[in-house]
PDB file of C-alpha atoms in Angstrom:
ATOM      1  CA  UNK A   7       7.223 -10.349 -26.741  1.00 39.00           C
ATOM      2  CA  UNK A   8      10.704 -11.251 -28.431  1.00 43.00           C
ATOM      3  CA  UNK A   9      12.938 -14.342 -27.899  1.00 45.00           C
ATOM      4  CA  UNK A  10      15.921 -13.877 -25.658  1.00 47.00           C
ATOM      5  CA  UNK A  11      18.423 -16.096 -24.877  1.00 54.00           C
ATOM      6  CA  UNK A  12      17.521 -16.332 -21.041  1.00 68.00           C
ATOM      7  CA  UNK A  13      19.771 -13.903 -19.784  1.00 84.00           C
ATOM      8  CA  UNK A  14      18.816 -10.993 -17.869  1.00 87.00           C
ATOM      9  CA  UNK A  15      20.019  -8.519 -15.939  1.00 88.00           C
ATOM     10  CA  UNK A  16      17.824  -7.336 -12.556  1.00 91.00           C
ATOM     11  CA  UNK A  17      18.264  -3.719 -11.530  1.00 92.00           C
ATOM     12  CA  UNK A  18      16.521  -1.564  -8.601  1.00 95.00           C
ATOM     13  CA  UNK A  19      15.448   2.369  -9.461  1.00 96.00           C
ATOM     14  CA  UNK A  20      16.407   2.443  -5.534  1.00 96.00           C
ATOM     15  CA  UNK A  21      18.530   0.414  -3.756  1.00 95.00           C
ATOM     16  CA  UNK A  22      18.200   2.280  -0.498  1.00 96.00           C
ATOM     17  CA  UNK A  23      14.927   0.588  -0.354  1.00 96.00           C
ATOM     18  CA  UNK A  24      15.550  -2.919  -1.721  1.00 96.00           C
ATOM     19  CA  UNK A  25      18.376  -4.357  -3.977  1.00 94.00           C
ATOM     20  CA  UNK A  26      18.216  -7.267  -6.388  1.00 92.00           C
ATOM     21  CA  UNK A  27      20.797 -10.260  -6.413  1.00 89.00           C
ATOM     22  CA  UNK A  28      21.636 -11.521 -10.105  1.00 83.00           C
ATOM     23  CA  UNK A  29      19.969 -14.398  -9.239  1.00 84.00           C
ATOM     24  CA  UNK A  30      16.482 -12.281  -8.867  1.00 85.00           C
ATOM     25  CA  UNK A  31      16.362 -12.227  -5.225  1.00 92.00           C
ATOM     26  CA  UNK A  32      14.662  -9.293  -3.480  1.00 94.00           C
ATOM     27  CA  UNK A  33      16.639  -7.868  -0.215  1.00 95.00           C
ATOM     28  CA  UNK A  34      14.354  -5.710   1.899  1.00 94.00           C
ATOM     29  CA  UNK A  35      16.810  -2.610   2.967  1.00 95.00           C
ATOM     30  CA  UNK A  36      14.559  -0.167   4.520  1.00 93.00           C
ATOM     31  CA  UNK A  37      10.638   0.880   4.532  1.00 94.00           C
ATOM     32  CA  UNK A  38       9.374   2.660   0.982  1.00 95.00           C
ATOM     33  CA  UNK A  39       8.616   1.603  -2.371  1.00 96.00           C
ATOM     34  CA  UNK A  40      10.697   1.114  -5.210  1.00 97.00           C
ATOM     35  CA  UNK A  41      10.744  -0.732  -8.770  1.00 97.00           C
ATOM     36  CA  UNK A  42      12.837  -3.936  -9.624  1.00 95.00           C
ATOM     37  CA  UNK A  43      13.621  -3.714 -13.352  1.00 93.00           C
ATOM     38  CA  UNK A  44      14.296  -6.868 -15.110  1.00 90.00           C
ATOM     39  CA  UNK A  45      15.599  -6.427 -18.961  1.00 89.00           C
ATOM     40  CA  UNK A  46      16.939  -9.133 -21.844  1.00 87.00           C
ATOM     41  CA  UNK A  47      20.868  -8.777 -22.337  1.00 83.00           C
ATOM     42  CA  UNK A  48      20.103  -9.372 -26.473  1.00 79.00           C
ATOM     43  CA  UNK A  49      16.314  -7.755 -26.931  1.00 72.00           C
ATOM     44  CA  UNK A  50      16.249  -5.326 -24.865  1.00 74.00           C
ATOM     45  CA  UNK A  51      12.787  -6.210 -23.397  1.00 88.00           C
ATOM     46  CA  UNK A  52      11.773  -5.199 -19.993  1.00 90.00           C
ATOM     47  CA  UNK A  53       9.634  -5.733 -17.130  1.00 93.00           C
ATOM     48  CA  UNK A  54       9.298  -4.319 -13.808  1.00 93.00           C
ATOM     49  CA  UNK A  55       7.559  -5.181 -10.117  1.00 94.00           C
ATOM     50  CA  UNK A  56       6.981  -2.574  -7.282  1.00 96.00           C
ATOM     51  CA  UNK A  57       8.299  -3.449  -4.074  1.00 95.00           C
ATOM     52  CA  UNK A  58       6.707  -2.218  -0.970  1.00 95.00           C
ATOM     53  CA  UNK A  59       8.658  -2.619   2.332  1.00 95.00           C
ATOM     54  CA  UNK A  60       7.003  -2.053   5.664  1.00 95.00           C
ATOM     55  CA  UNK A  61       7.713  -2.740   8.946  1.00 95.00           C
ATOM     56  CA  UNK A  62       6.077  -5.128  10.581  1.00 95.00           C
ATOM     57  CA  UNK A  63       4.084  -5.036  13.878  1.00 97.00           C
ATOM     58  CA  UNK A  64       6.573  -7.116  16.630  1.00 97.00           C
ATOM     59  CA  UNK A  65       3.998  -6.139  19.504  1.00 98.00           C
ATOM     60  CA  UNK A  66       1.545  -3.672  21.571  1.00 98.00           C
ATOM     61  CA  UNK A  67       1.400  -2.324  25.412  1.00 98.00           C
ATOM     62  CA  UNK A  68      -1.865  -0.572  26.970  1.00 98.00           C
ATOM     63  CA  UNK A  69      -0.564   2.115  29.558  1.00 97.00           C
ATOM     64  CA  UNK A  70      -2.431   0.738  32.591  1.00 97.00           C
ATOM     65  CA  UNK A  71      -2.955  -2.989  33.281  1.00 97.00           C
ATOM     66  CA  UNK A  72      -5.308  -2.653  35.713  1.00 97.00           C
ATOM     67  CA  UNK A  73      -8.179  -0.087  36.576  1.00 96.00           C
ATOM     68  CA  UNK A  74     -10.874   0.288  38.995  1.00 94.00           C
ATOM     69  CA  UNK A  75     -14.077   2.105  38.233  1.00 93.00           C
ATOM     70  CA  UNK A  76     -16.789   3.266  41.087  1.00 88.00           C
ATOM     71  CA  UNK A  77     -19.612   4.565  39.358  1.00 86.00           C
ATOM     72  CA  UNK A  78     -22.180   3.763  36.220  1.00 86.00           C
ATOM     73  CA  UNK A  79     -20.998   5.841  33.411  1.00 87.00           C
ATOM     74  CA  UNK A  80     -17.458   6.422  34.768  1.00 90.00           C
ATOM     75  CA  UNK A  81     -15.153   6.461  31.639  1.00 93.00           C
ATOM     76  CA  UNK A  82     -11.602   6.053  31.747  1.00 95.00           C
ATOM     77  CA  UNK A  83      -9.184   6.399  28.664  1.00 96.00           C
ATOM     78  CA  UNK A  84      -6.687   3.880  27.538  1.00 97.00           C
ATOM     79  CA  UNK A  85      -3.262   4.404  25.476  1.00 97.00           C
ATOM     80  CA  UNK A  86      -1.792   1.974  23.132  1.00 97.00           C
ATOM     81  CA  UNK A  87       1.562   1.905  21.663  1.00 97.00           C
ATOM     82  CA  UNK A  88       2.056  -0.110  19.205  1.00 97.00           C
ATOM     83  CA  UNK A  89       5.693  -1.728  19.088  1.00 97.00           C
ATOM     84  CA  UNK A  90       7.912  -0.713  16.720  1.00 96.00           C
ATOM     85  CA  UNK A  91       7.119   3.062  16.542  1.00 94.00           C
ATOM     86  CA  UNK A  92       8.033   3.065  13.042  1.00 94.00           C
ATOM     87  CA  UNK A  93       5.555  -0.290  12.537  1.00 95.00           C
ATOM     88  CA  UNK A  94       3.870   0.393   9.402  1.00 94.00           C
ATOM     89  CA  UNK A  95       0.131  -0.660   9.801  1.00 95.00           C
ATOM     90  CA  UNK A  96      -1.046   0.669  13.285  1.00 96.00           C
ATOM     91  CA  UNK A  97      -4.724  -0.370  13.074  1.00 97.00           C
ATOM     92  CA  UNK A  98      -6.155  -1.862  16.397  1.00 97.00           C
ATOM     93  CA  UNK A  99      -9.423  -3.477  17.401  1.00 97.00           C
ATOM     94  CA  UNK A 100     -10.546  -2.902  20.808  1.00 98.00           C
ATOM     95  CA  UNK A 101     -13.097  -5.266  22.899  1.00 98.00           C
ATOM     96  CA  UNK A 102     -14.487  -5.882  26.108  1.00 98.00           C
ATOM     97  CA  UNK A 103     -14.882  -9.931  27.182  1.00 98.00           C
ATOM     98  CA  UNK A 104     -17.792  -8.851  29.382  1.00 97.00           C
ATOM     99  CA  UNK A 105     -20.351  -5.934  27.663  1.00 96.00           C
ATOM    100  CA  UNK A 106     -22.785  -5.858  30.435  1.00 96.00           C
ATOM    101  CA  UNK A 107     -20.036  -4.561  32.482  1.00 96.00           C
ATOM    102  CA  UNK A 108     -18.099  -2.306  30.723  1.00 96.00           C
ATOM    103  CA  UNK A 109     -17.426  -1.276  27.056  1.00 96.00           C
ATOM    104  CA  UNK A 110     -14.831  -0.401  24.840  1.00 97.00           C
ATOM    105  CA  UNK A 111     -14.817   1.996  21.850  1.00 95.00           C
ATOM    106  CA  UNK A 112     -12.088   2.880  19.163  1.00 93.00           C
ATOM    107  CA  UNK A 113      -9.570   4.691  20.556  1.00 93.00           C
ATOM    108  CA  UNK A 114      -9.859   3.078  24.170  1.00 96.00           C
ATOM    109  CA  UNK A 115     -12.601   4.934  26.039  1.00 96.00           C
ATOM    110  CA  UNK A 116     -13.724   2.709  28.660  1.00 96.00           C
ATOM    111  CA  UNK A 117     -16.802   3.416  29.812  1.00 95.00           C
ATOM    112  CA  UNK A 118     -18.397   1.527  33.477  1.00 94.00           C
ATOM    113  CA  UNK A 119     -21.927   0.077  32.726  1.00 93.00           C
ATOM    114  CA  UNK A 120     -22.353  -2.214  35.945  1.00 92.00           C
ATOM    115  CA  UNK A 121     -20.653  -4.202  38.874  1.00 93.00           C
ATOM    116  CA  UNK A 122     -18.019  -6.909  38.167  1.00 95.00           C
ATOM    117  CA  UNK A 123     -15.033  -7.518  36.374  1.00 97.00           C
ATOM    118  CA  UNK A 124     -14.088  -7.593  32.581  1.00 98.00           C
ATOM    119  CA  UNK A 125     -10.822  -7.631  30.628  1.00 98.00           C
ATOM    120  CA  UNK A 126     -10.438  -4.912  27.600  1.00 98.00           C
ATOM    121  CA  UNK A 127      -8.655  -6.230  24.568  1.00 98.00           C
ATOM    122  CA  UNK A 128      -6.558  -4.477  22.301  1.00 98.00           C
ATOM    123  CA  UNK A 129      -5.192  -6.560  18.937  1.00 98.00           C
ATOM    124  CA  UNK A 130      -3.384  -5.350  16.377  1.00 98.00           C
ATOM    125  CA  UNK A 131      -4.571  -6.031  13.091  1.00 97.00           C
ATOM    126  CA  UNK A 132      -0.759  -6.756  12.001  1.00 96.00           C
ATOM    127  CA  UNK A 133       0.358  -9.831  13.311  1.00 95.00           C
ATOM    128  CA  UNK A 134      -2.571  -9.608  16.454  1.00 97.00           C
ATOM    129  CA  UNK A 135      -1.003  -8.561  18.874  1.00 98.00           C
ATOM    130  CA  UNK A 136      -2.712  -8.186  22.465  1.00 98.00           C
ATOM    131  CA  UNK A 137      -2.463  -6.546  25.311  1.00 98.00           C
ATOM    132  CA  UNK A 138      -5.078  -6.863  28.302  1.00 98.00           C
ATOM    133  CA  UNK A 139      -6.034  -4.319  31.248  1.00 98.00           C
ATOM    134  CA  UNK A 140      -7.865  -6.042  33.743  1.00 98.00           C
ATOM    135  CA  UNK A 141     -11.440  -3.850  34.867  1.00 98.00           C
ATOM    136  CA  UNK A 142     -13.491  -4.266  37.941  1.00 96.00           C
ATOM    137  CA  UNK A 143     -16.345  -1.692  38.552  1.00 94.00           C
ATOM    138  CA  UNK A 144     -17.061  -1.797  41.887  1.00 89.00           C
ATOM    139  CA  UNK A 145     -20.411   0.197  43.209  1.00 82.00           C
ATOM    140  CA  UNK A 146     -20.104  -0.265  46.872  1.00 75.00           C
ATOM    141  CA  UNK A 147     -17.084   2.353  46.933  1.00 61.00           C
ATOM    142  CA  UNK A 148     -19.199   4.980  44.964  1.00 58.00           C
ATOM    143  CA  UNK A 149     -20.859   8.317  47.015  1.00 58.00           C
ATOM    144  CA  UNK A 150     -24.369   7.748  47.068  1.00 55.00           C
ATOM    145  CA  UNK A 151     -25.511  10.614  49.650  1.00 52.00           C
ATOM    146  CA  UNK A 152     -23.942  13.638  50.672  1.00 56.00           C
ATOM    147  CA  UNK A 153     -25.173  16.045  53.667  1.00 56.00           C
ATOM    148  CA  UNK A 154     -24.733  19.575  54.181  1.00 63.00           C
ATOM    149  CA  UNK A 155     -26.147  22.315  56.556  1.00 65.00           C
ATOM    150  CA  UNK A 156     -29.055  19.895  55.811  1.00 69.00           C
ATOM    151  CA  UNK A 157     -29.274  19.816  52.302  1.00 69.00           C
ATOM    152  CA  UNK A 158     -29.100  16.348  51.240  1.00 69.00           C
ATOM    153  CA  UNK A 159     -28.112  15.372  48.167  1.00 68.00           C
ATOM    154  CA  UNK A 160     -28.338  11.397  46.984  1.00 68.00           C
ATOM    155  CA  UNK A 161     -27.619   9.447  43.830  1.00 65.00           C
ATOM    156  CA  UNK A 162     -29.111   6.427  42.724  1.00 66.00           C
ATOM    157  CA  UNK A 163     -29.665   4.733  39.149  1.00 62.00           C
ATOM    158  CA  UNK A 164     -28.106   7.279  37.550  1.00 65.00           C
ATOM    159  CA  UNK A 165     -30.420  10.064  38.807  1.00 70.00           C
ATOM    160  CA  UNK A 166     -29.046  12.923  41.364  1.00 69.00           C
ATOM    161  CA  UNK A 167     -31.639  14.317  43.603  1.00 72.00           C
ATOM    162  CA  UNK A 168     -31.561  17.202  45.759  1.00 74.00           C
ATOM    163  CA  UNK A 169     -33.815  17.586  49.051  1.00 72.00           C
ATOM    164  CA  UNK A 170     -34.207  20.278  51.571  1.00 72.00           C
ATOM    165  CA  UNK A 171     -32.810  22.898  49.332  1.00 67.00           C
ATOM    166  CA  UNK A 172     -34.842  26.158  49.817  1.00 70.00           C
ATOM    167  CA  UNK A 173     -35.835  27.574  46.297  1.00 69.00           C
ATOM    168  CA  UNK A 174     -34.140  30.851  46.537  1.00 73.00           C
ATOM    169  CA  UNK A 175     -30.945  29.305  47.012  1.00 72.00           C
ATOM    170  CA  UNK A 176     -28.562  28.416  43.808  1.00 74.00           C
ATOM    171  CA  UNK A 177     -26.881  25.154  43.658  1.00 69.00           C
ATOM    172  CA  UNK A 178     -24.015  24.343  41.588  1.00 72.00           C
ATOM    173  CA  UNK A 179     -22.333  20.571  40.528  1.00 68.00           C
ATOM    174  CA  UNK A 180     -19.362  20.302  39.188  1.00 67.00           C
ATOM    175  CA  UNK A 181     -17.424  17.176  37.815  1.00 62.00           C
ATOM    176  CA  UNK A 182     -14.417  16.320  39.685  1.00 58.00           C
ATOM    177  CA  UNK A 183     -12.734  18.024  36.948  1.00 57.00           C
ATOM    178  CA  UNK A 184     -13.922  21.259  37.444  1.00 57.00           C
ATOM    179  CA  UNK A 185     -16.620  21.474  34.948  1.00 55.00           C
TER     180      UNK A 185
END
């Protein structure tokens, strides 16, 4: 360390990120990394600081707002976008406010536990953010029986049971999907 005479000059290895005023101040130009460089006009002694600039998180929107689930187990998957596209940090938390009802895991798969009403939370660790979608799971409107050529076939707790069905003959479920 050497005696100067207070004067230095400030210089950026890239301005396209972030420039330097003489005065030392920092002017964010766009998102990256880059070093300001401060040397002595008579020692030539020098310093330096890395910038990082990021873009910050200005929001976050779920793509549904409301859903309605029928069954125990039913899972439904929600999308977040995180506002800007370009934001930097894109980390969210997800909750439910009511676990006996429904929960939440990362990445948004809700998944129906039992009747009533809960609202799933997604925050954004930058700035947190929220957006809400409103859940009600609703039993009532689920299929609990279903006839045929008298074969009946009825759902309850979680267990599917099959009556009347002769032995010999093959029986096939499939999800709603296909599967």
């Amino acid at each position: 360390r050497g005696k100067t005479d207070g004067e230095v000059m400030w210089t950026s290895d890239n301005p396209e990120i972030a420039n330097i005023t003489e005065q030392g101040v920092i002017v964010a130009k766009s998102i990256g990394k880059c070093n300001i460089i401060c040397k002595s006009v008579d020692g030539g002694f020098e310093d330096y600081c890395t910038i990082i600039v990021k873009q910050p998180v200005t929001g976050i929107t779920l793509d549904k707002q409301n859903i309605e689930m029928s069954y125990t187990g039913e899972m439904v998957q929600l999308q977040a976008n995180i506002l800007p596209e370009n934001a930097s940090n894109t980390k969210i938390s997800w909750s439910s406010s009511n676990e006996n009802v429904c929960r939440v895991f990362e990445g948004g798969l809700v998944i129906a536990l039992s009747e009533g009403t809960s609202d799933i939370i997604a925050t954004t660790e930058d700035g947190d953010y929220t957006a809400v979608c409103q859940v009600k799971v609703d039993l009532s409107s689920a299929i609990n029986e279903l006839s045929n050529n008298n074969i009946k076939i009825t759902y309850d707790k979680n267990i599917l049971r099959v009556h009347n069905k002769p032995m010999e003959e093959k029986l096939s479920i499939y999800t709603t999907d296909g599967k």
